[in-house]
Amino acid sequence: MSNVDVLSLRLGNDQYANLIGARLIDFFNGHAPWQRRLWDVGTCMLLDEVVEAVEWRAKGVLSASALSWLARDAERIIGRDPAAGDRVVKMQLRKALQARLSPGTRHVRLLQALSALIQGGYLERWRNLLNGRPSPERFARAMAAHLLDRGYSMPFLHRWSRQLFKEKVSLAELMERSIELSSRDFESFEVMLPFVSVPGAKTSLTEKNPAWRSASEVRTWLKDHAGDPKGVRQAGGFLYTFEARDHVAAAYLGAQNIDRILARSTLVSQHSSKPEPEGRIWVKGVDRAIRSPRETRNAFLKSLVSESHLYELTHSTDLDDALELLATMNTGSPGPAIASGWAAIESLFVAPTDPDDSEEGRGAVAADRVAVLVAASWPRSDLTTLSHQHRPEVPDLTSRALALASSNRERSRIVGEALLAGRGLNLRDASDQAAAARMAQLMSEPRKTLSDVEAHVASAMRRLYRQRNIVMHGGSTETLTLESTLRTCAPLVGASLDRIAHARLTDDVGALHLATKARLGIDLLSSDNPIHIVDLLE
């Protein structure tokens, strides 16, 4: 197999290529479960984030320890990225990241230059590395994060990656198309935002606004540029031109303008009428309407239904308060969503009477506790899913055992034991096959794999905390990673609070005790009995 040209392998025909293709589809799928989503930003975005954080540190918005931690994390992550550059480039990166960073210094200029250097040819270097068969997971994560950081929307990339899988392209063609996509310039898109009602539509509020279009003008525009859609109830709308990577990304920029209009309308008078958007966004030349980007955040708690607690409001607890705050992550505009999401975390994961929590920093402590809890939850989540997808034509040892299982804990244990024994699973979906490969790797190296997962989640949660501070103390909602923070963190925050809700409702165990149990369980993991990964929260 070592003589095979890896770039000639085709999606849909070869297991190695399939794992790459399946993970790309997972990472671009806004409805993928939390354990299969992308939790990272890319290498180049990470360097730019460090540079931006230097400015916020100089303004007193971020602490010195927050900037120092980010720089160390960037050094760790980029050091493991083989496409970030050769030994000399990484030596320069370490030199800059380990220096005292402040605005206008040579070290910040060096980081900016290195970011531009790494950005150029990043995917080309990954293409050259493919014949060395890098980890499909690591490669797919790097490529997905890079394309998302370039400004492409998840729905656009999801359709794109699914089409490549359908065409069974070779890895060489996958790279060629990815490189072409990455190198495209921004395009101009006309975006129509219809409104059902617009108070003051025939006053100076709209007449002096060049973006305003009357109901008849909106109707004509939709007929001429959007396939004359039926059932669009509107009293006028706003037409904007955005520079974006794809039409969905342009529509999402339109959604941000809707949020701003609605936010401003609440500042006029509580008795005045409020504008009401139609709910859909139209892009010139695209027949299908586009919905809000919020549908990709997915901070979900399944335990509210499984434990019959969705409508239970008899008495309020700290968990109920946190859930109310968390809901804003799914529904609010980015700034409030970030602030409320973090408030939900800190309210549960910091002990107000523990001096060590205060000494280490409330944000860092809360972020790391979420990370260990999510890492401990990860194995059971995918093992349980796989247990329902194993469907051999002829019943085997695993399927017969699963038929007798009485709980998800037992089902995940059965699947884990099968993987540990080298018994394959009969899985039809490529995403499930990729998950089975990750679980098999987990069984072979439990502590190392979970430590890596924990580090990924910790990076995401610390980013959420930094963004919260920028929103709350810097008053800004225009940072580089605000949208990507919501995209990556909302599902993880939902997963952590889902575990807390389940533990509270079934065993009356609180968040701090559950995080301690997760920490101890991971620290005591042994390769001699890796099946204990399904019991980390028991």
Coordinates of C-alpha atoms in Angstrom, one line a residue:
M1 CA 0.0 0.0 0.0
S2 CA 3.0 2.3 0.6
N3 CA 3.6 2.4 -3.2
V4 CA 0.1 3.7 -3.9
D5 CA -0.2 7.3 -5.0
V6 CA -2.4 8.7 -2.3
L7 CA -3.5 11.6 -4.4
S8 CA -5.1 9.2 -6.9
L9 CA -7.4 7.7 -4.2
R10 CA -11.0 8.6 -4.8
L11 CA -13.8 9.6 -2.4
G12 CA -16.3 6.8 -2.2
N13 CA -13.8 4.1 -3.4
D14 CA -11.0 4.1 -0.8
Q15 CA -11.3 4.1 3.0
Y16 CA -8.6 6.7 3.5
A17 CA -10.2 9.1 1.1
N18 CA -13.6 8.3 2.5
L19 CA -12.6 9.3 6.0
I20 CA -11.3 12.7 4.7
G21 CA -14.4 13.3 2.7
A22 CA -16.8 12.3 5.5
R23 CA -15.1 14.6 8.0
L24 CA -15.3 17.5 5.6
I25 CA -19.0 16.9 5.2
D26 CA -19.4 16.7 9.0
F27 CA -17.5 19.9 9.6
F28 CA -19.6 21.8 7.1
N29 CA -22.9 20.4 8.3
G30 CA -24.7 22.9 10.5
H31 CA -26.9 20.2 11.9
A32 CA -24.2 17.7 12.8
P33 CA -24.2 16.5 16.4
W34 CA -21.8 18.3 18.7
Q35 CA -19.2 15.5 18.9
R36 CA -18.7 15.5 15.1
R37 CA -18.5 19.2 14.5
L38 CA -15.5 21.4 14.0
W39 CA -14.2 23.0 17.3
D40 CA -11.3 25.0 15.9
V41 CA -10.2 28.0 13.9
G42 CA -7.4 27.6 11.4
T43 CA -3.7 28.3 11.8
C44 CA -3.7 31.6 10.0
M45 CA -6.8 32.9 11.8
L46 CA -5.2 31.9 15.1
L47 CA -2.2 34.0 14.4
D48 CA -4.3 36.9 13.4
E49 CA -6.3 36.4 16.6
V50 CA -3.1 36.7 18.6
V51 CA -2.3 40.0 16.9
E52 CA -5.9 41.3 17.6
A53 CA -5.6 40.2 21.2
V54 CA -2.5 42.3 21.6
E55 CA -4.5 45.4 20.8
W56 CA -7.3 44.5 23.3
R57 CA -4.7 43.8 25.9
A58 CA -3.2 47.3 25.4
K59 CA -6.7 48.7 26.0
G60 CA -7.1 46.8 29.2
V61 CA -9.9 44.6 27.9
L62 CA -7.9 41.3 28.1
S63 CA -5.6 40.4 30.9
A64 CA -1.9 39.7 30.5
S65 CA -2.5 36.1 31.5
A66 CA -5.2 35.7 28.8
L67 CA -2.8 37.0 26.1
S68 CA 0.0 34.8 27.4
W69 CA -2.2 31.7 27.4
L70 CA -3.4 32.4 23.8
A71 CA 0.2 32.9 22.6
R72 CA 1.3 29.6 24.2
D73 CA -1.7 27.8 22.8
A74 CA -1.0 29.2 19.3
E75 CA 2.6 28.0 19.6
R76 CA 1.4 24.5 20.6
I77 CA -1.3 24.2 17.8
I78 CA 0.8 25.7 15.0
G79 CA 3.8 23.7 16.1
R80 CA 1.8 20.5 15.3
D81 CA 0.6 21.8 11.9
P82 CA 2.9 20.3 9.3
A83 CA 1.6 22.8 6.6
A84 CA 2.4 25.8 8.7
G85 CA 6.0 25.9 7.5
D86 CA 9.4 24.3 7.8
R87 CA 11.6 24.2 10.9
V88 CA 12.9 27.8 10.2
V89 CA 9.4 29.2 9.9
K90 CA 8.3 27.6 13.2
M91 CA 11.4 28.8 14.9
Q92 CA 10.5 32.4 13.9
L93 CA 7.0 31.7 15.2
R94 CA 8.2 30.6 18.5
K95 CA 10.5 33.6 18.7
A96 CA 7.6 36.0 18.2
L97 CA 5.0 34.2 20.3
Q98 CA 7.4 33.9 23.3
A99 CA 8.3 37.6 23.2
R100 CA 6.6 40.3 25.1
L101 CA 3.8 41.3 22.8
S102 CA 2.5 44.9 22.6
P103 CA 1.2 47.1 19.8
G104 CA 3.7 48.4 17.3
T105 CA 6.5 46.1 18.3
R106 CA 8.8 44.2 16.0
H107 CA 7.3 40.9 17.4
V108 CA 3.8 41.8 16.3
R109 CA 5.0 42.9 12.9
L110 CA 6.8 39.5 12.6
L111 CA 3.6 37.7 13.5
Q112 CA 1.7 39.6 10.8
A113 CA 4.3 38.8 8.3
L114 CA 4.4 35.1 9.3
S115 CA 0.6 34.9 9.0
A116 CA 0.7 36.2 5.5
L117 CA 3.5 33.8 4.6
I118 CA 1.7 30.8 6.0
Q119 CA -1.6 31.8 4.3
G120 CA 0.1 31.8 0.9
G121 CA 0.3 28.2 -0.3
Y122 CA -1.2 26.7 2.9
L123 CA -3.4 24.2 1.0
E124 CA -0.7 23.5 -1.5
R125 CA 1.6 22.4 1.3
W126 CA -1.1 20.1 2.6
R127 CA -1.4 18.6 -0.9
N128 CA 2.3 17.8 -0.9
L129 CA 2.0 16.2 2.5
L130 CA -0.8 13.8 1.5
N131 CA 1.4 11.1 0.1
G132 CA 2.8 10.8 3.6
R133 CA -0.7 9.7 4.7
P134 CA -1.3 12.3 7.5
S135 CA -4.1 11.6 9.9
P136 CA -7.4 12.0 7.9
E137 CA -8.9 13.7 11.0
R138 CA -6.1 16.3 11.3
F139 CA -6.0 17.0 7.6
A140 CA -9.8 17.4 7.3
R141 CA -9.9 19.7 10.3
A142 CA -7.1 21.9 8.9
M143 CA -8.7 22.2 5.5
A144 CA -12.2 22.8 6.8
A145 CA -11.1 25.5 9.3
H146 CA -9.0 27.2 6.5
L147 CA -12.0 27.4 4.1
L148 CA -14.4 28.6 6.8
D149 CA -11.9 31.2 8.0
R150 CA -11.6 32.5 4.4
G151 CA -15.3 33.6 4.8
Y152 CA -17.2 30.8 3.1
S153 CA -20.5 29.8 4.7
M154 CA -21.2 26.4 6.1
P155 CA -24.2 25.6 3.9
F156 CA -22.2 26.5 0.8
L157 CA -19.3 24.3 1.8
H158 CA -21.6 21.5 2.8
R159 CA -23.2 21.4 -0.6
W160 CA -19.7 21.7 -2.2
S161 CA -18.2 18.8 -0.2
R162 CA -21.2 16.6 -0.7
Q163 CA -21.0 17.1 -4.5
L164 CA -17.3 16.1 -4.5
F165 CA -18.2 12.9 -2.6
K166 CA -21.0 12.3 -5.1
E167 CA -18.6 12.7 -8.0
K168 CA -16.1 10.4 -6.4
V169 CA -13.3 12.9 -7.1
S170 CA -9.7 11.9 -6.4
L171 CA -7.8 13.5 -3.5
A172 CA -5.7 15.3 -6.2
E173 CA -8.9 16.9 -7.6
L174 CA -10.2 17.6 -4.1
M175 CA -7.1 19.6 -3.4
E176 CA -7.2 21.3 -6.8
R177 CA -10.8 22.5 -6.2
S178 CA -10.0 23.5 -2.6
I179 CA -7.0 25.6 -3.6
E180 CA -9.1 27.2 -6.3
L181 CA -11.9 28.0 -3.8
S182 CA -9.4 29.4 -1.3
S183 CA -7.9 31.7 -3.9
R184 CA -11.1 33.2 -5.2
D185 CA -11.7 36.9 -4.6
F186 CA -14.8 38.3 -2.8
E187 CA -17.8 38.8 -5.0
S188 CA -20.6 41.4 -5.0
F189 CA -24.1 40.2 -4.1
E190 CA -27.4 42.0 -4.1
V191 CA -29.4 41.0 -1.0
M192 CA -33.1 41.8 -0.5
L193 CA -34.5 41.9 3.1
P194 CA -38.3 42.0 2.9
F195 CA -40.2 43.2 5.9
V196 CA -43.9 42.4 6.8
S197 CA -44.2 45.7 8.5
V198 CA -42.0 48.8 8.6
P199 CA -43.3 51.6 10.9
G200 CA -42.6 55.0 9.3
A201 CA -42.3 53.4 5.9
K202 CA -43.6 56.6 4.1
T203 CA -41.6 59.1 6.2
S204 CA -38.0 60.4 6.2
L205 CA -37.1 57.2 8.0
T206 CA -37.1 55.3 4.7
E207 CA -37.3 58.0 2.0
K208 CA -33.8 59.2 2.9
N209 CA -32.5 55.7 3.1
P210 CA -30.9 54.6 -0.2
A211 CA -31.4 50.9 0.7
W212 CA -35.2 51.2 1.1
R213 CA -37.5 49.6 -1.5
S214 CA -41.3 50.0 -1.5
A215 CA -43.6 47.0 -1.5
S216 CA -44.0 47.3 -5.3
E217 CA -40.3 47.6 -5.8
V218 CA -39.6 44.6 -3.7
R219 CA -42.2 42.6 -5.7
T220 CA -40.6 43.6 -8.9
W221 CA -37.1 42.8 -7.7
L222 CA -38.2 39.4 -6.5
K223 CA -39.9 38.7 -9.8
D224 CA -36.8 39.8 -11.8
H225 CA -34.0 38.4 -9.7
A226 CA -35.4 35.6 -7.5
G227 CA -37.6 33.5 -9.7
D228 CA -40.8 35.3 -8.7
P229 CA -41.3 33.4 -5.4
K230 CA -44.8 32.9 -4.2
G231 CA -46.2 33.6 -0.8
V232 CA -43.9 36.5 0.2
R233 CA -45.9 38.8 2.4
Q234 CA -44.2 42.1 2.6
A235 CA -44.7 45.9 3.0
G236 CA -41.3 46.9 1.7
G237 CA -37.7 46.0 2.3
F238 CA -34.1 46.9 2.2
L239 CA -31.7 46.1 -0.6
Y240 CA -28.0 46.0 0.1
T241 CA -24.9 45.0 -1.8
F242 CA -22.3 42.9 0.1
E243 CA -18.9 41.7 -0.7
A244 CA -18.8 38.0 0.3
R245 CA -17.3 34.6 -0.6
D246 CA -20.6 33.0 -1.5
H247 CA -24.3 33.9 -1.8
V248 CA -25.2 32.3 1.6
A249 CA -22.4 34.3 3.3
A250 CA -23.9 37.4 1.7
A251 CA -27.3 36.5 3.0
Y252 CA -25.8 36.1 6.5
L253 CA -24.5 39.6 6.3
G254 CA -28.0 40.7 5.5
A255 CA -29.2 38.8 8.6
Q256 CA -26.8 40.9 10.6
N257 CA -28.4 44.1 9.2
I258 CA -31.8 42.7 10.2
D259 CA -30.5 42.2 13.8
R260 CA -29.2 45.8 13.8
I261 CA -32.6 47.2 12.6
L262 CA -34.5 45.3 15.2
A263 CA -32.1 46.2 18.0
R264 CA -32.4 49.9 17.1
S265 CA -36.1 49.7 17.0
T266 CA -36.3 48.7 20.6
L267 CA -34.5 52.0 21.6
V268 CA -37.2 54.3 20.2
S269 CA -40.2 53.7 22.5
Q270 CA -41.8 50.7 24.2
H271 CA -45.2 51.9 22.9
S272 CA -44.2 52.3 19.2
S273 CA -44.7 49.6 16.6
K274 CA -41.7 47.5 15.7
P275 CA -40.5 46.4 12.3
E276 CA -41.2 42.8 11.5
P277 CA -38.9 40.9 9.0
E278 CA -40.5 38.5 6.6
G279 CA -38.1 35.8 7.9
R280 CA -36.4 35.0 4.6
I281 CA -33.5 36.6 2.8
W282 CA -33.2 36.7 -1.0
V283 CA -30.0 37.0 -3.1
K284 CA -30.0 38.1 -6.7
G285 CA -29.8 35.2 -9.1
V286 CA -30.7 32.6 -6.4
D287 CA -34.2 31.2 -6.6
R288 CA -34.3 29.7 -3.1
A289 CA -34.6 31.9 0.0
I290 CA -32.1 31.7 2.8
R291 CA -32.8 31.5 6.5
S292 CA -30.9 32.9 9.5
P293 CA -27.4 31.7 10.3
R294 CA -28.5 31.0 13.8
E295 CA -29.8 27.6 12.8
T296 CA -26.2 26.4 12.7
R297 CA -25.4 27.2 16.4
N298 CA -27.2 24.2 17.9
A299 CA -26.7 24.6 21.7
F300 CA -29.1 21.7 22.4
L301 CA -30.0 19.8 25.6
K302 CA -31.7 16.5 24.8
S303 CA -32.0 15.7 28.5
L304 CA -34.8 18.3 28.9
V305 CA -37.0 15.9 26.9
S306 CA -35.5 12.6 27.9
E307 CA -35.9 13.5 31.6
S308 CA -39.3 15.1 31.1
H309 CA -38.1 18.5 32.4
L310 CA -38.9 20.8 29.4
Y311 CA -42.1 22.2 31.0
E312 CA -41.1 21.7 34.6
L313 CA -41.1 25.2 36.1
T314 CA -42.3 24.5 39.7
H315 CA -39.2 26.2 41.3
S316 CA -36.2 27.9 39.9
T317 CA -32.7 26.7 40.4
D318 CA -29.2 27.8 39.3
L319 CA -29.5 25.3 36.5
D320 CA -32.8 26.8 35.3
D321 CA -31.2 30.3 35.4
A322 CA -28.2 29.0 33.3
L323 CA -30.6 27.4 30.8
E324 CA -32.4 30.7 30.3
L325 CA -29.1 32.4 29.6
L326 CA -27.9 29.6 27.3
A327 CA -31.1 30.0 25.1
T328 CA -29.7 33.3 23.9
M329 CA -26.8 31.5 22.2
N330 CA -29.3 30.0 19.8
T331 CA -31.5 33.1 19.3
G332 CA -29.6 36.2 20.0
S333 CA -27.4 38.4 17.8
P334 CA -23.7 37.6 18.2
G335 CA -22.8 40.0 21.0
P336 CA -25.6 39.1 23.5
A337 CA -25.3 35.5 22.5
I338 CA -21.6 35.4 23.5
A339 CA -22.2 37.3 26.7
S340 CA -25.2 35.2 27.8
G341 CA -23.6 31.9 26.8
W342 CA -20.5 32.7 28.9
A343 CA -22.7 33.8 31.9
A344 CA -24.4 30.4 31.8
I345 CA -21.1 28.7 32.0
E346 CA -19.5 30.8 34.8
S347 CA -22.6 30.6 36.9
L348 CA -22.3 26.8 37.1
F349 CA -18.6 26.1 36.8
V350 CA -17.0 28.5 39.3
A351 CA -17.1 28.0 43.1
P352 CA -17.6 31.4 44.7
T353 CA -16.2 30.3 48.0
D354 CA -13.0 28.6 46.6
P355 CA -10.0 30.9 46.9
D356 CA -8.1 28.8 44.3
D357 CA -10.7 29.6 41.7
S358 CA -10.3 33.3 42.2
E359 CA -6.5 33.0 42.2
E360 CA -6.4 31.0 39.0
G361 CA -9.0 33.3 37.3
R362 CA -12.7 32.6 37.1
G363 CA -12.7 32.5 33.3
A364 CA -9.8 30.1 33.0
V365 CA -11.2 27.8 35.6
A366 CA -14.7 27.7 34.0
A367 CA -13.3 27.1 30.5
D368 CA -11.1 24.2 31.7
R369 CA -13.9 22.6 33.6
V370 CA -16.2 22.7 30.6
A371 CA -13.4 21.2 28.5
V372 CA -12.8 18.2 30.9
L373 CA -16.6 17.6 31.1
V374 CA -17.0 17.7 27.3
A375 CA -14.0 15.4 26.8
A376 CA -15.4 12.9 29.3
S377 CA -18.8 13.0 27.5
W378 CA -17.4 12.5 24.1
P379 CA -16.8 8.7 24.0
R380 CA -20.3 7.8 25.2
S381 CA -21.9 10.2 22.6
D382 CA -20.4 8.6 19.5
L383 CA -20.3 5.0 20.9
T384 CA -24.1 5.2 21.6
T385 CA -24.7 6.6 18.1
L386 CA -22.7 3.9 16.5
S387 CA -24.6 1.3 18.5
H388 CA -27.8 2.3 16.6
Q389 CA -26.1 2.3 13.2
H390 CA -24.5 -1.2 13.4
R391 CA -26.8 -3.2 11.1
P392 CA -25.2 -6.3 9.7
E393 CA -27.3 -8.3 7.2
V394 CA -26.6 -11.4 9.3
P395 CA -26.8 -10.9 13.1
D396 CA -23.3 -11.0 14.7
L397 CA -22.0 -11.1 18.2
T398 CA -22.2 -7.3 18.6
S399 CA -25.7 -6.9 17.2
R400 CA -27.0 -9.8 19.3
A401 CA -25.6 -8.2 22.4
L402 CA -27.0 -4.8 21.5
A403 CA -30.5 -6.4 21.1
L404 CA -30.4 -7.3 24.8
A405 CA -29.0 -4.0 26.0
S406 CA -31.2 -2.0 28.4
S407 CA -29.4 1.3 28.5
N408 CA -27.2 3.6 26.4
R409 CA -24.4 3.0 28.9
E410 CA -24.6 -0.7 28.1
R411 CA -24.9 -0.2 24.4
S412 CA -21.8 2.1 24.3
R413 CA -19.9 -0.5 26.4
I414 CA -20.8 -3.3 23.9
V415 CA -19.6 -1.2 20.9
G416 CA -16.4 -0.2 22.7
E417 CA -15.6 -3.8 23.5
A418 CA -16.2 -4.8 19.9
L419 CA -13.8 -2.1 18.7
L420 CA -11.3 -3.0 21.3
A421 CA -11.4 -6.7 20.2
G422 CA -10.9 -5.6 16.6
R423 CA -14.4 -6.6 15.5
G424 CA -15.6 -4.2 12.8
L425 CA -19.0 -2.5 12.7
N426 CA -21.3 -2.7 9.8
L427 CA -21.8 1.0 9.1
R428 CA -23.3 2.3 5.8
D429 CA -22.7 6.0 6.4
A430 CA -19.2 7.5 5.8
S431 CA -19.7 9.8 8.8
D432 CA -20.3 6.8 11.1
Q433 CA -17.3 5.0 9.6
A434 CA -15.1 8.0 10.4
A435 CA -16.6 8.1 14.0
A436 CA -15.8 4.4 14.4
A437 CA -12.2 5.0 13.3
R438 CA -11.9 7.8 16.0
M439 CA -13.4 5.5 18.6
A440 CA -11.0 2.7 17.7
Q441 CA -8.1 5.2 18.1
L442 CA -9.5 6.2 21.4
M443 CA -9.6 2.6 22.6
S444 CA -5.9 2.1 21.6
E445 CA -4.7 5.3 23.3
P446 CA -7.4 6.5 25.7
R447 CA -5.6 9.0 27.8
K448 CA -3.7 10.6 24.9
T449 CA -6.8 10.8 22.7
L450 CA -9.0 12.4 25.5
S451 CA -6.2 14.8 26.4
D452 CA -6.1 15.9 22.8
V453 CA -9.9 16.4 22.8
E454 CA -9.8 18.3 26.1
A455 CA -7.1 20.6 24.6
H456 CA -9.3 21.3 21.6
V457 CA -12.3 22.2 23.7
A458 CA -10.2 24.3 26.2
S459 CA -9.0 26.4 23.3
A460 CA -12.5 26.9 22.1
M461 CA -13.8 27.8 25.6
R462 CA -11.0 30.2 26.3
R463 CA -11.8 31.9 23.0
L464 CA -15.4 32.2 24.1
Y465 CA -14.2 33.8 27.4
R466 CA -12.0 36.3 25.5
Q467 CA -14.8 37.2 23.1
R468 CA -17.1 37.7 26.1
N469 CA -14.6 40.2 27.6
I470 CA -14.3 42.0 24.4
V471 CA -18.0 42.3 24.1
M472 CA -18.6 43.3 27.7
H473 CA -15.6 45.4 28.5
G474 CA -14.5 46.5 25.0
G475 CA -18.0 47.2 23.7
S476 CA -17.2 45.6 20.3
T477 CA -19.0 43.0 18.2
E478 CA -16.7 43.3 15.2
T479 CA -13.8 41.0 16.1
L480 CA -12.2 38.5 13.8
T481 CA -13.5 35.4 15.5
L482 CA -16.9 36.4 16.9
E483 CA -19.0 34.4 14.4
S484 CA -16.6 31.4 14.4
T485 CA -16.7 31.4 18.2
L486 CA -20.5 31.0 18.2
R487 CA -20.3 28.4 15.5
T488 CA -17.7 26.3 17.3
C489 CA -18.7 26.9 21.0
A490 CA -22.5 26.9 21.1
P491 CA -22.7 23.1 20.5
L492 CA -20.0 22.4 23.1
V493 CA -21.7 24.6 25.7
G494 CA -24.9 22.9 25.0
A495 CA -23.2 19.5 25.4
S496 CA -21.7 20.4 28.8
L497 CA -25.0 21.8 30.2
D498 CA -26.8 18.7 28.8
R499 CA -24.6 16.5 31.0
I500 CA -25.2 18.8 34.0
A501 CA -28.9 18.7 33.4
H502 CA -28.9 14.9 33.2
A503 CA -26.8 14.5 36.3
R504 CA -28.9 17.0 38.3
L505 CA -32.3 15.6 37.2
T506 CA -31.3 11.9 37.7
D507 CA -28.8 11.9 40.6
D508 CA -29.0 15.4 42.0
V509 CA -25.3 15.9 41.2
G510 CA -24.2 19.5 40.6
A511 CA -21.9 20.9 37.9
L512 CA -18.8 21.3 40.1
H513 CA -19.0 17.7 41.4
L514 CA -19.6 16.4 37.9
A515 CA -16.6 18.3 36.5
T516 CA -14.5 16.9 39.4
K517 CA -15.7 13.4 38.6
A518 CA -14.7 13.9 34.9
R519 CA -11.3 15.2 35.9
L520 CA -10.6 12.2 38.1
G521 CA -11.9 9.7 35.7
I522 CA -9.6 10.9 32.9
D523 CA -6.6 11.2 35.2
L524 CA -7.1 7.6 36.3
L525 CA -7.6 6.1 32.8
S526 CA -5.4 3.2 32.0
S527 CA -4.6 1.5 28.7
D528 CA -5.1 -1.8 30.5
N529 CA -8.8 -1.3 30.7
P530 CA -9.8 1.4 28.2
I531 CA -13.5 0.4 28.3
H532 CA -13.8 2.6 31.4
I533 CA -14.1 5.6 29.0
V534 CA -17.9 4.9 28.9
D535 CA -18.1 5.3 32.7
L536 CA -16.2 8.6 33.2
L537 CA -19.3 10.4 34.4
E538 CA -20.8 7.6 36.4

